[in-house]
mmCIF file of N, CA and C in Angstrom:
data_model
loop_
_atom_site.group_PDB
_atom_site.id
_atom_site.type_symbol
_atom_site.label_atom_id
_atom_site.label_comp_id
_atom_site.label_asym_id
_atom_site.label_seq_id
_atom_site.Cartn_x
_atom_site.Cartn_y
_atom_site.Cartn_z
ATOM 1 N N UNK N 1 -14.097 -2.398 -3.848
ATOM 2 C CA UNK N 1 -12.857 -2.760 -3.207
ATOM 3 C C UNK N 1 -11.912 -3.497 -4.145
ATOM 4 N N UNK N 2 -12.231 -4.049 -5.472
ATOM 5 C CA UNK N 2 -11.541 -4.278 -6.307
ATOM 6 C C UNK N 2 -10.349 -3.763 -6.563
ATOM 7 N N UNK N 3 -10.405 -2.727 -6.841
ATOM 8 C CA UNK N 3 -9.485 -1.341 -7.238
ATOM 9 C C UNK N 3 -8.475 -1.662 -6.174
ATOM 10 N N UNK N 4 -8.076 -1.597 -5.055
ATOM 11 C CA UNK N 4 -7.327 -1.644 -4.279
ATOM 12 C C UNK N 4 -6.576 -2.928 -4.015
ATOM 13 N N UNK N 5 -7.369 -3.802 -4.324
ATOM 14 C CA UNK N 5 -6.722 -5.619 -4.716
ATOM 15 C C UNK N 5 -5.818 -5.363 -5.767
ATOM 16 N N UNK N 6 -6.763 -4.974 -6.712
ATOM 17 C CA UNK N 6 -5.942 -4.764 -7.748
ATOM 18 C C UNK N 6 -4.413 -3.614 -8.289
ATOM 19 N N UNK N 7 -4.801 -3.041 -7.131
ATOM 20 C CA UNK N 7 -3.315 -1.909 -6.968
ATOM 21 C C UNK N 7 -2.060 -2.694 -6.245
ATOM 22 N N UNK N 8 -2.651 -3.211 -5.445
ATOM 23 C CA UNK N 8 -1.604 -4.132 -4.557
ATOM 24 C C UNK N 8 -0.925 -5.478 -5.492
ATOM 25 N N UNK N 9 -2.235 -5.980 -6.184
ATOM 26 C CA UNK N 9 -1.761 -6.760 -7.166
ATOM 27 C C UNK N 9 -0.572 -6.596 -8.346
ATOM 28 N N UNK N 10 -0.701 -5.362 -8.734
ATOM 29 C CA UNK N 10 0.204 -4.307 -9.922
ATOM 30 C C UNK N 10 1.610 -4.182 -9.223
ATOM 31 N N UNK N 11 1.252 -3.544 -7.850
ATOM 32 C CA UNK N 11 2.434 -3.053 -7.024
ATOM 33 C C UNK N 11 3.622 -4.357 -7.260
ATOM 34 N N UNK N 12 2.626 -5.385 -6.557
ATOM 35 C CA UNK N 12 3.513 -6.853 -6.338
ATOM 36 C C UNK N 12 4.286 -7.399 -7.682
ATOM 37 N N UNK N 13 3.919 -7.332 -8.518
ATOM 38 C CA UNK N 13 4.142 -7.827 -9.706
ATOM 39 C C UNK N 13 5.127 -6.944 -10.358
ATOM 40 N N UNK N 14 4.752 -5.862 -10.391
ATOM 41 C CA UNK N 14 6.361 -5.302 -10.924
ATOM 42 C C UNK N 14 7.092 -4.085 -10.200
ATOM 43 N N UNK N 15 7.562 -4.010 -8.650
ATOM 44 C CA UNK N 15 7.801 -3.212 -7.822
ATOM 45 C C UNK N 15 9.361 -2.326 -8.344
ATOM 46 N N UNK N 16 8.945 -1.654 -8.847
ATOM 47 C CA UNK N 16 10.102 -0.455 -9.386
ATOM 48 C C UNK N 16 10.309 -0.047 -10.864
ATOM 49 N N UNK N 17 9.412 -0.639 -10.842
ATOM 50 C CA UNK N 17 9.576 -0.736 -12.837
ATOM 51 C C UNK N 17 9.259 1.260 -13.602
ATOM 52 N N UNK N 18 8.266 1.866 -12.520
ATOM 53 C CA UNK N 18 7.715 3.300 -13.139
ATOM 54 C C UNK N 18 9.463 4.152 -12.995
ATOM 55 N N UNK N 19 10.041 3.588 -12.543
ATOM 56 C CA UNK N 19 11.642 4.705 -12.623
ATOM 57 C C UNK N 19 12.430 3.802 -13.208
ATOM 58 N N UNK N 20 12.511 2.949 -14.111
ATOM 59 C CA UNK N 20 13.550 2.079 -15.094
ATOM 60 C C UNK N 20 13.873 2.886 -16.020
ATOM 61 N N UNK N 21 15.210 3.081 -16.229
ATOM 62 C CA UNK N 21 15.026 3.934 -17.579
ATOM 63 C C UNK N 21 14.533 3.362 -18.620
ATOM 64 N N UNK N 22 13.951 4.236 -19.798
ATOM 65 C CA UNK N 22 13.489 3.898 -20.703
ATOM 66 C C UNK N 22 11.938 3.359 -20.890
ATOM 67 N N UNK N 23 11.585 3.186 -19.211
ATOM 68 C CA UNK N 23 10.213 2.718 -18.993
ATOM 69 C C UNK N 23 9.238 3.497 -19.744
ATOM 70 N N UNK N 24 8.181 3.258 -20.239
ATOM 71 C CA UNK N 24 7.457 3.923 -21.230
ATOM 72 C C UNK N 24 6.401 4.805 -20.070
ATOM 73 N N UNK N 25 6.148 4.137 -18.686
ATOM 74 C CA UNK N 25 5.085 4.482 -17.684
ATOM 75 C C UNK N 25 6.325 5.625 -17.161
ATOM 76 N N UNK N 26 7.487 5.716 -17.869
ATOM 77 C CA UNK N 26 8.112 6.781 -16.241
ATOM 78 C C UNK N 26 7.343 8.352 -16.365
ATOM 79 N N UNK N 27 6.839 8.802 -15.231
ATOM 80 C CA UNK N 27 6.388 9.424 -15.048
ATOM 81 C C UNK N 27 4.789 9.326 -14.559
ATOM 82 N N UNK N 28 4.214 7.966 -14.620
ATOM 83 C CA UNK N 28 2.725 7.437 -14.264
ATOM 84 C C UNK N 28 3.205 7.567 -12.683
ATOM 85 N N UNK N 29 1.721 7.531 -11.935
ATOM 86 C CA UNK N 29 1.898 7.153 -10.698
ATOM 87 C C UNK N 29 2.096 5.254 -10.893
ATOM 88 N N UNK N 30 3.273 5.194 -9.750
ATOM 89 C CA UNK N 30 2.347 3.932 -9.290
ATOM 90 C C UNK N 30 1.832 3.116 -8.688
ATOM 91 N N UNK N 31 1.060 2.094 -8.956
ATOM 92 C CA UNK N 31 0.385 1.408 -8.245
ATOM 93 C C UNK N 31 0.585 1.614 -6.928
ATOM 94 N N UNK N 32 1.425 1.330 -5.728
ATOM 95 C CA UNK N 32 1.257 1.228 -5.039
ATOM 96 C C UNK N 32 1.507 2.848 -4.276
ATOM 97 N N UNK N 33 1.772 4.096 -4.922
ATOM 98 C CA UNK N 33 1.434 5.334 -4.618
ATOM 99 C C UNK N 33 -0.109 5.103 -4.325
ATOM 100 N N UNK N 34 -1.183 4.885 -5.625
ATOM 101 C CA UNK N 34 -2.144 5.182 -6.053
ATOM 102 C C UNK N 34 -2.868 4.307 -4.622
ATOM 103 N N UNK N 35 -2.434 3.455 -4.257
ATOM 104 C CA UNK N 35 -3.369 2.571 -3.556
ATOM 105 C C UNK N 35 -3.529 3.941 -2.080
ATOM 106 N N UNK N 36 -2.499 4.143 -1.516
ATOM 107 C CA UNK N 36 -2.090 4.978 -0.391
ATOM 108 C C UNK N 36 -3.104 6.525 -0.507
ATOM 109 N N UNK N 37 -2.781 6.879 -2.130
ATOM 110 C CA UNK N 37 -3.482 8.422 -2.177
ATOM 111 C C UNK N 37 -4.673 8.011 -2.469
ATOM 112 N N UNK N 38 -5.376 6.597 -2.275
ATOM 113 C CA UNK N 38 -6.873 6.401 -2.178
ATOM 114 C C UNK N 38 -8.048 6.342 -0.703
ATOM 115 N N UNK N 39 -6.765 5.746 -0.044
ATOM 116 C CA UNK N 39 -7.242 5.566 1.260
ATOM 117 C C UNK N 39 -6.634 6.695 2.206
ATOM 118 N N UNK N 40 -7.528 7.184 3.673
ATOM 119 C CA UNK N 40 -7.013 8.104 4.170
ATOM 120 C C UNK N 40 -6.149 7.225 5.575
ATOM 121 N N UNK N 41 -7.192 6.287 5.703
ATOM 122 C CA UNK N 41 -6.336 5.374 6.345
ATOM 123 C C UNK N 41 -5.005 4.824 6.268
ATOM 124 N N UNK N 42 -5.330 4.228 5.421
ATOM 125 C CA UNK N 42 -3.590 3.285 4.125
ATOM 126 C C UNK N 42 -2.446 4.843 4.603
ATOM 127 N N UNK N 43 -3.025 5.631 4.018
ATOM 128 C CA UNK N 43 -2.212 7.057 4.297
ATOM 129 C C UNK N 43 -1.371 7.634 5.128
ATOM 130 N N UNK N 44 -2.347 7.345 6.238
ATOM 131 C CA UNK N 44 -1.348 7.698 7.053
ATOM 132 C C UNK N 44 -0.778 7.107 8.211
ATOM 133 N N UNK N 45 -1.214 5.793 7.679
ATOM 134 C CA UNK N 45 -0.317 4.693 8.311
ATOM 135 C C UNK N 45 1.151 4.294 7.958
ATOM 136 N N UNK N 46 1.100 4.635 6.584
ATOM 137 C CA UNK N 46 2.243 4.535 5.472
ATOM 138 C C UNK N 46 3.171 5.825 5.827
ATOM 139 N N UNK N 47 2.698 6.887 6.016
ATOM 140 C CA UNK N 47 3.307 7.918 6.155
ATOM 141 C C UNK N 47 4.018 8.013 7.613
ATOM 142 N N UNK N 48 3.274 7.781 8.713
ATOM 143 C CA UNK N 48 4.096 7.147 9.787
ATOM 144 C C UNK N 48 5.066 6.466 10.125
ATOM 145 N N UNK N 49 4.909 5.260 8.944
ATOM 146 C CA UNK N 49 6.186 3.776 9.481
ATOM 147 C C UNK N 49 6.950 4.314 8.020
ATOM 148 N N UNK N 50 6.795 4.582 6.917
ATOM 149 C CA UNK N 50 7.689 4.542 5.749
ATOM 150 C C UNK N 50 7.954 5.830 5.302
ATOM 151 N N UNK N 51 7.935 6.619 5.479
ATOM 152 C CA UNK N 51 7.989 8.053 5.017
ATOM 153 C C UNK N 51 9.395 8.452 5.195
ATOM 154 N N UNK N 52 10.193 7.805 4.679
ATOM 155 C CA UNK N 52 11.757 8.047 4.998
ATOM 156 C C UNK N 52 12.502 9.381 5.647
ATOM 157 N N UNK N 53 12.116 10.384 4.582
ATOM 158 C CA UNK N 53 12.791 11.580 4.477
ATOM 159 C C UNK N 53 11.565 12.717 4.965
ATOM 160 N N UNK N 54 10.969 11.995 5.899
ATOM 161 C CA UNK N 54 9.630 13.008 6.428
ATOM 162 C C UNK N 54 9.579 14.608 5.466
ATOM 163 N N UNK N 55 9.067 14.076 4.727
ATOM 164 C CA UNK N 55 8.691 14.711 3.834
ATOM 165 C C UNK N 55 7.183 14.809 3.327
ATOM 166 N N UNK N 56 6.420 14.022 4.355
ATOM 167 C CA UNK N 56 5.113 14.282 4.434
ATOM 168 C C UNK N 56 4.461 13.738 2.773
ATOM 169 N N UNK N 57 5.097 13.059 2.087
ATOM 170 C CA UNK N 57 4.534 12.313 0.741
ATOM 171 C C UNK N 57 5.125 10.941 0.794
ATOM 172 N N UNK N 58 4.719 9.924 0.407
ATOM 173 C CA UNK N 58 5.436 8.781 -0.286
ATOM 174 C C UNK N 58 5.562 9.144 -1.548
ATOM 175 N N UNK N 59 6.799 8.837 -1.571
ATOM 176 C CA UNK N 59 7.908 8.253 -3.398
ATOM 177 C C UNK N 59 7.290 6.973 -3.729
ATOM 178 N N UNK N 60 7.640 6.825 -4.729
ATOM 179 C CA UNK N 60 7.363 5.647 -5.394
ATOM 180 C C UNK N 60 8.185 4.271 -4.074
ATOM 181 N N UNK N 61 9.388 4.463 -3.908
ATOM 182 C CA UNK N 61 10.181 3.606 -3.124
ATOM 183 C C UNK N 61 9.558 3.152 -1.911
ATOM 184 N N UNK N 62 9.141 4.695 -1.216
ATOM 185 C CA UNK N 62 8.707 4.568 0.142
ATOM 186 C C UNK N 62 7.204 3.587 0.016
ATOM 187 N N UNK N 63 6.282 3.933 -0.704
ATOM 188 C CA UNK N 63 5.122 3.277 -1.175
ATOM 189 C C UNK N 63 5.027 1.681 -1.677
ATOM 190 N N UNK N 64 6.256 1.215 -1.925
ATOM 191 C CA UNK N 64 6.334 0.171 -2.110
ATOM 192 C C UNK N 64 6.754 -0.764 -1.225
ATOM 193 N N UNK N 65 7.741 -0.166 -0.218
ATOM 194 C CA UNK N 65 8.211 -0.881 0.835
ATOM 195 C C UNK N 65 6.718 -1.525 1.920
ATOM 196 N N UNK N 66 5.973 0.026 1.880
ATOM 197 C CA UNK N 66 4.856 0.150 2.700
ATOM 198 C C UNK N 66 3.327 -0.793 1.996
ATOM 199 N N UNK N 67 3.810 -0.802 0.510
ATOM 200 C CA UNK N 67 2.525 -1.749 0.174
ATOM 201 C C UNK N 67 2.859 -3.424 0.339
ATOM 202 N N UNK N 68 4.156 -3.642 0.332
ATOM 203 C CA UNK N 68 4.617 -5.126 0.604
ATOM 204 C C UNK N 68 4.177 -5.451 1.960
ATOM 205 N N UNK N 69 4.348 -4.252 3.144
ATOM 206 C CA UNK N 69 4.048 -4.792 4.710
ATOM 207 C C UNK N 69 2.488 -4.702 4.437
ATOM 208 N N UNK N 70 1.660 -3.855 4.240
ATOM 209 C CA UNK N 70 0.351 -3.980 3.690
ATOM 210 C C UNK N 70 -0.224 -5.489 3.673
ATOM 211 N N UNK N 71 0.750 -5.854 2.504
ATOM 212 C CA UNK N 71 0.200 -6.678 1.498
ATOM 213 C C UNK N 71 0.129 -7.892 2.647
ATOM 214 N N UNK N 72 1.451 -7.568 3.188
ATOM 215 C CA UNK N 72 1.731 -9.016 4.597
ATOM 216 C C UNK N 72 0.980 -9.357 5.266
ATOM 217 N N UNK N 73 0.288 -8.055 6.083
ATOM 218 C CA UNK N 73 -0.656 -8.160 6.970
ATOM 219 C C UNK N 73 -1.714 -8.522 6.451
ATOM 220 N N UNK N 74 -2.225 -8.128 4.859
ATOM 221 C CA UNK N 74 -3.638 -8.512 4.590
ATOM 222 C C UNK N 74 -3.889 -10.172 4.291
ATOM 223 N N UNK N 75 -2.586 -10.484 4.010
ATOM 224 C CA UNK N 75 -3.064 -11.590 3.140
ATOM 225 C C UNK N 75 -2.982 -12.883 4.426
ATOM 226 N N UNK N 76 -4.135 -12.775 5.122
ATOM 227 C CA UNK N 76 -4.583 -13.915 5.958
ATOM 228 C C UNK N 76 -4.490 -14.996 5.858
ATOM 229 N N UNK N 77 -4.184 -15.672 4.999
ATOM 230 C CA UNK N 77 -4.351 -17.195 4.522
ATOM 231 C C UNK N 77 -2.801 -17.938 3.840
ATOM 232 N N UNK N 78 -2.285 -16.555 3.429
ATOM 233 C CA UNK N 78 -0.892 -16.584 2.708
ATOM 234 C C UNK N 78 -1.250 -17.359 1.637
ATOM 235 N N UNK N 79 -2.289 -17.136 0.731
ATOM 236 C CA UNK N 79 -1.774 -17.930 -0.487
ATOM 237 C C UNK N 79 -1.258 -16.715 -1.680
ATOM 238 N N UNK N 80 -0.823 -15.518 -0.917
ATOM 239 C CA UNK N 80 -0.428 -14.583 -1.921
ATOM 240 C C UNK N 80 -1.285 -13.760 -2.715
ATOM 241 N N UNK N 81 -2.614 -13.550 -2.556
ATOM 242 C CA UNK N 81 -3.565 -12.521 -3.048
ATOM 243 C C UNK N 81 -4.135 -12.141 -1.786
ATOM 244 N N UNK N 82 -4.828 -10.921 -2.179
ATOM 245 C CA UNK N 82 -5.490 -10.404 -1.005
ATOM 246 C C UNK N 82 -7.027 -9.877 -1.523
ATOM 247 N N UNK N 83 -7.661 -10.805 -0.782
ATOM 248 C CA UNK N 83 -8.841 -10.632 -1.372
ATOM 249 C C UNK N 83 -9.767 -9.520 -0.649
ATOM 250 N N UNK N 84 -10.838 -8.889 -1.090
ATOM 251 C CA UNK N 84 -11.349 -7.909 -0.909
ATOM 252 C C UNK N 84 -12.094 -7.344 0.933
ATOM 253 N N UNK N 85 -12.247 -8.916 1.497
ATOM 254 C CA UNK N 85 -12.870 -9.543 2.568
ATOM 255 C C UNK N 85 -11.260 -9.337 3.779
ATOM 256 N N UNK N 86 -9.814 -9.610 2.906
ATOM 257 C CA UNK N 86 -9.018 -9.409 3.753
ATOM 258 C C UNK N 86 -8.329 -7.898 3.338
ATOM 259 N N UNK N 87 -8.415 -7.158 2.826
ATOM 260 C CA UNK N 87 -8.164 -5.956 2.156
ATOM 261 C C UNK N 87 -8.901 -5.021 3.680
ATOM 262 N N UNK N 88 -10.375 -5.325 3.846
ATOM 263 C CA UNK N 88 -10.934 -4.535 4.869
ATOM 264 C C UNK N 88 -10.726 -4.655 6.242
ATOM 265 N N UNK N 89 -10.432 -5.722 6.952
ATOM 266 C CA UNK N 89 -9.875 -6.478 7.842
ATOM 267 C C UNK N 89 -8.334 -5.861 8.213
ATOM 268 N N UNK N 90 -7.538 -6.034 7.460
ATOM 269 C CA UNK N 90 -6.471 -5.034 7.640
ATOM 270 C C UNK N 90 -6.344 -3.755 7.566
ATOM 271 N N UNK N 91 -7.251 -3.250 6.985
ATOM 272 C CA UNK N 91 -7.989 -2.088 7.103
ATOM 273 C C UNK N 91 -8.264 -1.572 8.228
ATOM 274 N N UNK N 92 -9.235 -2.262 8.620
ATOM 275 C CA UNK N 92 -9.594 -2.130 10.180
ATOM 276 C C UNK N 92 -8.281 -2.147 11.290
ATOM 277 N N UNK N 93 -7.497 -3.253 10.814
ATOM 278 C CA UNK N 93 -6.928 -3.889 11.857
ATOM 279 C C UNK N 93 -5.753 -2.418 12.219
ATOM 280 N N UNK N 94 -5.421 -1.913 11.402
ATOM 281 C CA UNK N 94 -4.499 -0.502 10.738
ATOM 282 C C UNK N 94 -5.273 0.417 11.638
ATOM 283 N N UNK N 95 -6.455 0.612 11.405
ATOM 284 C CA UNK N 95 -7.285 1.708 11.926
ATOM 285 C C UNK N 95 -7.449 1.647 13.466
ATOM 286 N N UNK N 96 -7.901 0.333 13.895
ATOM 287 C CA UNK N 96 -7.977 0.153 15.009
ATOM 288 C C UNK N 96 -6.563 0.528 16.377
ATOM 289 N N UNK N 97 -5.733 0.076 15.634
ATOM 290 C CA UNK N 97 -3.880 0.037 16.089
ATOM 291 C C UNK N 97 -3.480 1.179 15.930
ATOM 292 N N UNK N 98 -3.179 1.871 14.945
ATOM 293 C CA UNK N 98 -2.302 2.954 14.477
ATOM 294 C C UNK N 98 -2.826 3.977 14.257
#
């Protein structure tokens, strides 16, 4: 469950940076795509509430909007990380709801 802390972590930290011009990553997925096309859950929860142009994919844009509310709901304690224990929990909480 690391991997997915750590996508959310990437996402947060530099949210738009893979389409800057001149960015050396333009053309990488990112982070917070990658977190979404990991989970089937994350998926198509994201694709429901953020999927702008129903177009049945998240963009980089749409994926980011959707990993910040993510990130909201997971992080239980609010000290701004989301640890692996609240990663599944919102998980659930997603699964259970939506």
């Amino acid at each position: 469950m690391i991997g997915p802390v750590l996508a959310l972590a990437l996402a947060a930290a530099a949210p738009g940076t893979a389409d800057a011009p001149g960015n050396p990553t333009v053309g990488a997925t990112p982070a917070a795509v990658q977190l979404f096309e990991r989970d089937w859950v994350l998926m198509n929860w994201a694709l429901k509430f953020y999927d702008a142009d129903d177009d049945i994919l998240l963009n980089p844009s749409e994926a980011e909007k959707a990993a910040a509310e993510f990130r909201r709901i997971a992080d239980g304690d609010s000290d701004g990380r989301v640890t692996p224990v609240e990663f599944r929990q919102a998980r659930d909480f997603i699964k259970a709801r939506y």
